[in-house]
Amino acid sequence: MLRDPDIVDIHCKNPEGSEGTHRISLCKWGNPEHTKKAFCVHGLTRNARDFDYLASELMREYQVFAPDMPGRGKSEWLKEPAWYNYGIYVGDVLQIFAAEKFTQVDFIGTSMGGIIGMMIAANFPQTIRKLVINDIGPFIPKDALLRIAQYAGVQPHFTDMAKAKQYYADVYTPWNLEKPEHLEHMIAHGIVHAKGGGFTTHYDPNIAFTLKDKDGKPFVEKDVDLWEMWEKVQCPVLLLRGQESDLFPREVALEMQKRHGNLTLIEYAHTGHAPSLMRESQVAEVKNWLSL
């Protein structure tokens, strides 16, 4: 049965040289007495509620946490567009770890969340026991990034909910959702009333600031190459990949496996970027691997 989380606010410090804080909305599931903690981070334009299905299952053995990263969902929009970068995201996650007094977590990250997990595992290895990476790797083709920049950097407006639903159905076709309720769940937490009427997406369009040129147009200069960082990741890794993913080519997944001594790769047919982690089979595979 799907469980709603408890939601609390965490105030994270703004970047060095800037006073003040920004508010992060943090979802929590499960008994605080559970010694095992799972920490889930969503993709670029997504939010914490993508993990409701996974958390509802993991909470039997874990206390589960998932933040809305800055500018997404119920979290505060950042004052400066340039603050939407991985340095800030990793810093925010580490501040949440400190606020919640974590000693170690099992980390589950989809796309952007997977990169955050890799960065923490590489630089703060004692904080992550096991790492689940969902459809992202240390090498990202620039053409795939440009595709994302073209929709993430705009805030669409819909005159009615039917148009919003069609937009979601189109954009998230690659997720290969199992049930209509999964799309309805995403819409319920990802579409909001727009100022002046109608509906829009529940994120700050400036989250794609680093994927734009000086004129604000989508621009990606080169591929992302983080292989040096990947080689520092030592914890056990479960790597999930959609077989049709353009953001995560199969050769990258195989090279990750080659360079890491303890990596399990699972691929999903008829799925692009990214596996939803809402399908019962996907939830079961993550849960089973974490319990090994």
mmCIF file of N, CA and C in Angstrom, residues 73-120:
data_model
loop_
_atom_site.group_PDB
_atom_site.id
_atom_site.type_symbol
_atom_site.label_atom_id
_atom_site.label_comp_id
_atom_site.label_asym_id
_atom_site.label_seq_id
_atom_site.Cartn_x
_atom_site.Cartn_y
_atom_site.Cartn_z
ATOM 1 N N GLY A 73 9.623 20.868 -6.508
ATOM 2 C CA GLY A 73 8.610 20.473 -5.537
ATOM 3 C C GLY A 73 8.336 21.558 -4.512
ATOM 4 N N LYS A 74 8.347 21.155 -3.249
ATOM 5 C CA LYS A 74 8.002 22.073 -2.169
ATOM 6 C C LYS A 74 9.206 22.849 -1.638
ATOM 7 N N SER A 75 10.395 22.602 -2.189
ATOM 8 C CA SER A 75 11.586 23.313 -1.730
ATOM 9 C C SER A 75 11.657 24.716 -2.333
ATOM 10 N N GLU A 76 12.416 25.562 -1.666
ATOM 11 C CA GLU A 76 12.546 26.959 -2.076
ATOM 12 C C GLU A 76 13.326 27.080 -3.386
ATOM 13 N N TRP A 77 12.935 28.051 -4.204
ATOM 14 C CA TRP A 77 13.713 28.380 -5.397
ATOM 15 C C TRP A 77 14.937 29.182 -4.966
ATOM 16 N N LEU A 78 16.074 28.922 -5.592
ATOM 17 C CA LEU A 78 17.306 29.615 -5.231
ATOM 18 C C LEU A 78 17.319 31.035 -5.799
ATOM 19 N N LYS A 79 17.954 31.943 -5.051
ATOM 20 C CA LYS A 79 17.968 33.352 -5.445
ATOM 21 C C LYS A 79 18.791 33.597 -6.706
ATOM 22 N N GLU A 80 19.851 32.825 -6.872
ATOM 23 C CA GLU A 80 20.744 32.999 -8.013
ATOM 24 C C GLU A 80 20.694 31.772 -8.921
ATOM 25 N N PRO A 81 20.385 31.953 -10.197
ATOM 26 C CA PRO A 81 20.346 30.800 -11.111
ATOM 27 C C PRO A 81 21.641 29.991 -11.121
ATOM 28 N N ALA A 82 22.783 30.666 -10.959
ATOM 29 C CA ALA A 82 24.077 29.978 -10.992
ATOM 30 C C ALA A 82 24.255 29.021 -9.820
ATOM 31 N N TRP A 83 23.418 29.144 -8.798
ATOM 32 C CA TRP A 83 23.522 28.240 -7.639
ATOM 33 C C TRP A 83 22.997 26.843 -7.959
ATOM 34 N N TYR A 84 22.296 26.693 -9.058
ATOM 35 C CA TYR A 84 21.813 25.354 -9.420
ATOM 36 C C TYR A 84 22.963 24.561 -10.043
ATOM 37 N N ASN A 85 23.781 23.981 -9.184
ATOM 38 C CA ASN A 85 24.926 23.202 -9.656
ATOM 39 C C ASN A 85 25.225 22.086 -8.661
ATOM 40 N N TYR A 86 26.061 21.149 -9.075
ATOM 41 C CA TYR A 86 26.296 19.959 -8.255
ATOM 42 C C TYR A 86 27.035 20.259 -6.958
ATOM 43 N N GLY A 87 27.848 21.309 -6.936
ATOM 44 C CA GLY A 87 28.502 21.681 -5.686
ATOM 45 C C GLY A 87 27.484 22.032 -4.609
ATOM 46 N N ILE A 88 26.468 22.791 -4.999
ATOM 47 C CA ILE A 88 25.402 23.162 -4.058
ATOM 48 C C ILE A 88 24.587 21.933 -3.672
ATOM 49 N N TYR A 89 24.245 21.094 -4.641
ATOM 50 C CA TYR A 89 23.419 19.918 -4.358
ATOM 51 C C TYR A 89 24.114 18.965 -3.382
ATOM 52 N N VAL A 90 25.389 18.696 -3.626
ATOM 53 C CA VAL A 90 26.126 17.811 -2.719
ATOM 54 C C VAL A 90 26.210 18.438 -1.335
ATOM 55 N N GLY A 91 26.476 19.744 -1.278
ATOM 56 C CA GLY A 91 26.532 20.431 0.013
ATOM 57 C C GLY A 91 25.220 20.352 0.765
ATOM 58 N N ASP A 92 24.110 20.510 0.054
ATOM 59 C CA ASP A 92 22.794 20.420 0.695
ATOM 60 C C ASP A 92 22.550 19.019 1.257
ATOM 61 N N VAL A 93 22.878 17.998 0.472
ATOM 62 C CA VAL A 93 22.672 16.626 0.939
ATOM 63 C C VAL A 93 23.513 16.355 2.183
ATOM 64 N N LEU A 94 24.749 16.814 2.191
ATOM 65 C CA LEU A 94 25.608 16.604 3.364
ATOM 66 C C LEU A 94 25.078 17.364 4.580
ATOM 67 N N GLN A 95 24.484 18.538 4.353
ATOM 68 C CA GLN A 95 23.877 19.276 5.468
ATOM 69 C C GLN A 95 22.653 18.534 6.011
ATOM 70 N N ILE A 96 21.893 17.910 5.129
ATOM 71 C CA ILE A 96 20.761 17.094 5.586
ATOM 72 C C ILE A 96 21.269 15.900 6.386
ATOM 73 N N PHE A 97 22.326 15.253 5.898
ATOM 74 C CA PHE A 97 22.926 14.135 6.638
ATOM 75 C C PHE A 97 23.289 14.577 8.053
ATOM 76 N N ALA A 98 23.900 15.763 8.160
ATOM 77 C CA ALA A 98 24.320 16.269 9.473
ATOM 78 C C ALA A 98 23.111 16.591 10.344
ATOM 79 N N ALA A 99 22.088 17.218 9.751
ATOM 80 C CA ALA A 99 20.891 17.582 10.515
ATOM 81 C C ALA A 99 20.167 16.351 11.042
ATOM 82 N N GLU A 100 20.169 15.277 10.265
ATOM 83 C CA GLU A 100 19.489 14.040 10.659
ATOM 84 C C GLU A 100 20.406 13.084 11.429
ATOM 85 N N LYS A 101 21.668 13.516 11.601
ATOM 86 C CA LYS A 101 22.651 12.733 12.377
ATOM 87 C C LYS A 101 22.893 11.338 11.784
ATOM 88 N N PHE A 102 22.982 11.285 10.462
ATOM 89 C CA PHE A 102 23.300 10.016 9.805
ATOM 90 C C PHE A 102 24.769 9.670 10.024
ATOM 91 N N THR A 103 25.038 8.406 10.264
ATOM 92 C CA THR A 103 26.420 7.935 10.232
ATOM 93 C C THR A 103 26.705 7.290 8.882
ATOM 94 N N GLN A 104 25.703 6.604 8.335
ATOM 95 C CA GLN A 104 25.854 5.952 7.038
ATOM 96 C C GLN A 104 24.474 5.685 6.452
ATOM 97 N N VAL A 105 24.371 5.767 5.120
ATOM 98 C CA VAL A 105 23.087 5.523 4.457
ATOM 99 C C VAL A 105 23.286 4.592 3.266
ATOM 100 N N ASP A 106 22.192 3.980 2.832
ATOM 101 C CA ASP A 106 22.121 3.377 1.510
ATOM 102 C C ASP A 106 21.517 4.441 0.603
ATOM 103 N N PHE A 107 22.195 4.765 -0.479
ATOM 104 C CA PHE A 107 21.842 5.914 -1.316
ATOM 105 C C PHE A 107 21.258 5.428 -2.637
ATOM 106 N N ILE A 108 20.086 5.964 -2.996
ATOM 107 C CA ILE A 108 19.429 5.638 -4.262
ATOM 108 C C ILE A 108 19.264 6.933 -5.046
ATOM 109 N N GLY A 109 19.856 7.014 -6.230
ATOM 110 C CA GLY A 109 19.787 8.243 -7.007
ATOM 111 C C GLY A 109 19.400 7.996 -8.448
ATOM 112 N N THR A 110 18.399 8.739 -8.920
ATOM 113 C CA THR A 110 17.987 8.676 -10.324
ATOM 114 C C THR A 110 18.600 9.842 -11.086
ATOM 115 N N SER A 111 19.312 9.545 -12.172
ATOM 116 C CA SER A 111 19.865 10.568 -13.054
ATOM 117 C C SER A 111 20.682 11.583 -12.248
ATOM 118 N N MET A 112 20.237 12.823 -12.134
ATOM 119 C CA MET A 112 20.954 13.811 -11.331
ATOM 120 C C MET A 112 21.265 13.278 -9.944
ATOM 121 N N GLY A 113 20.297 12.598 -9.342
ATOM 122 C CA GLY A 113 20.507 12.025 -8.012
ATOM 123 C C GLY A 113 21.608 10.990 -7.999
ATOM 124 N N GLY A 114 21.754 10.252 -9.115
ATOM 125 C CA GLY A 114 22.823 9.272 -9.218
ATOM 126 C C GLY A 114 24.190 9.924 -9.267
ATOM 127 N N ILE A 115 24.292 11.059 -9.966
ATOM 128 C CA ILE A 115 25.564 11.789 -10.005
ATOM 129 C C ILE A 115 25.908 12.313 -8.617
ATOM 130 N N ILE A 116 24.909 12.844 -7.911
ATOM 131 C CA ILE A 116 25.137 13.307 -6.540
ATOM 132 C C ILE A 116 25.638 12.155 -5.678
ATOM 133 N N GLY A 117 25.017 10.986 -5.820
ATOM 134 C CA GLY A 117 25.453 9.814 -5.065
ATOM 135 C C GLY A 117 26.878 9.418 -5.379
ATOM 136 N N MET A 118 27.242 9.434 -6.669
ATOM 137 C CA MET A 118 28.618 9.113 -7.062
ATOM 138 C C MET A 118 29.607 10.095 -6.447
ATOM 139 N N MET A 119 29.265 11.372 -6.473
ATOM 140 C CA MET A 119 30.163 12.395 -5.939
ATOM 141 C C MET A 119 30.393 12.203 -4.445
ATOM 142 N N ILE A 120 29.322 11.900 -3.717
ATOM 143 C CA ILE A 120 29.454 11.695 -2.275
ATOM 144 C C ILE A 120 30.224 10.417 -1.990
#
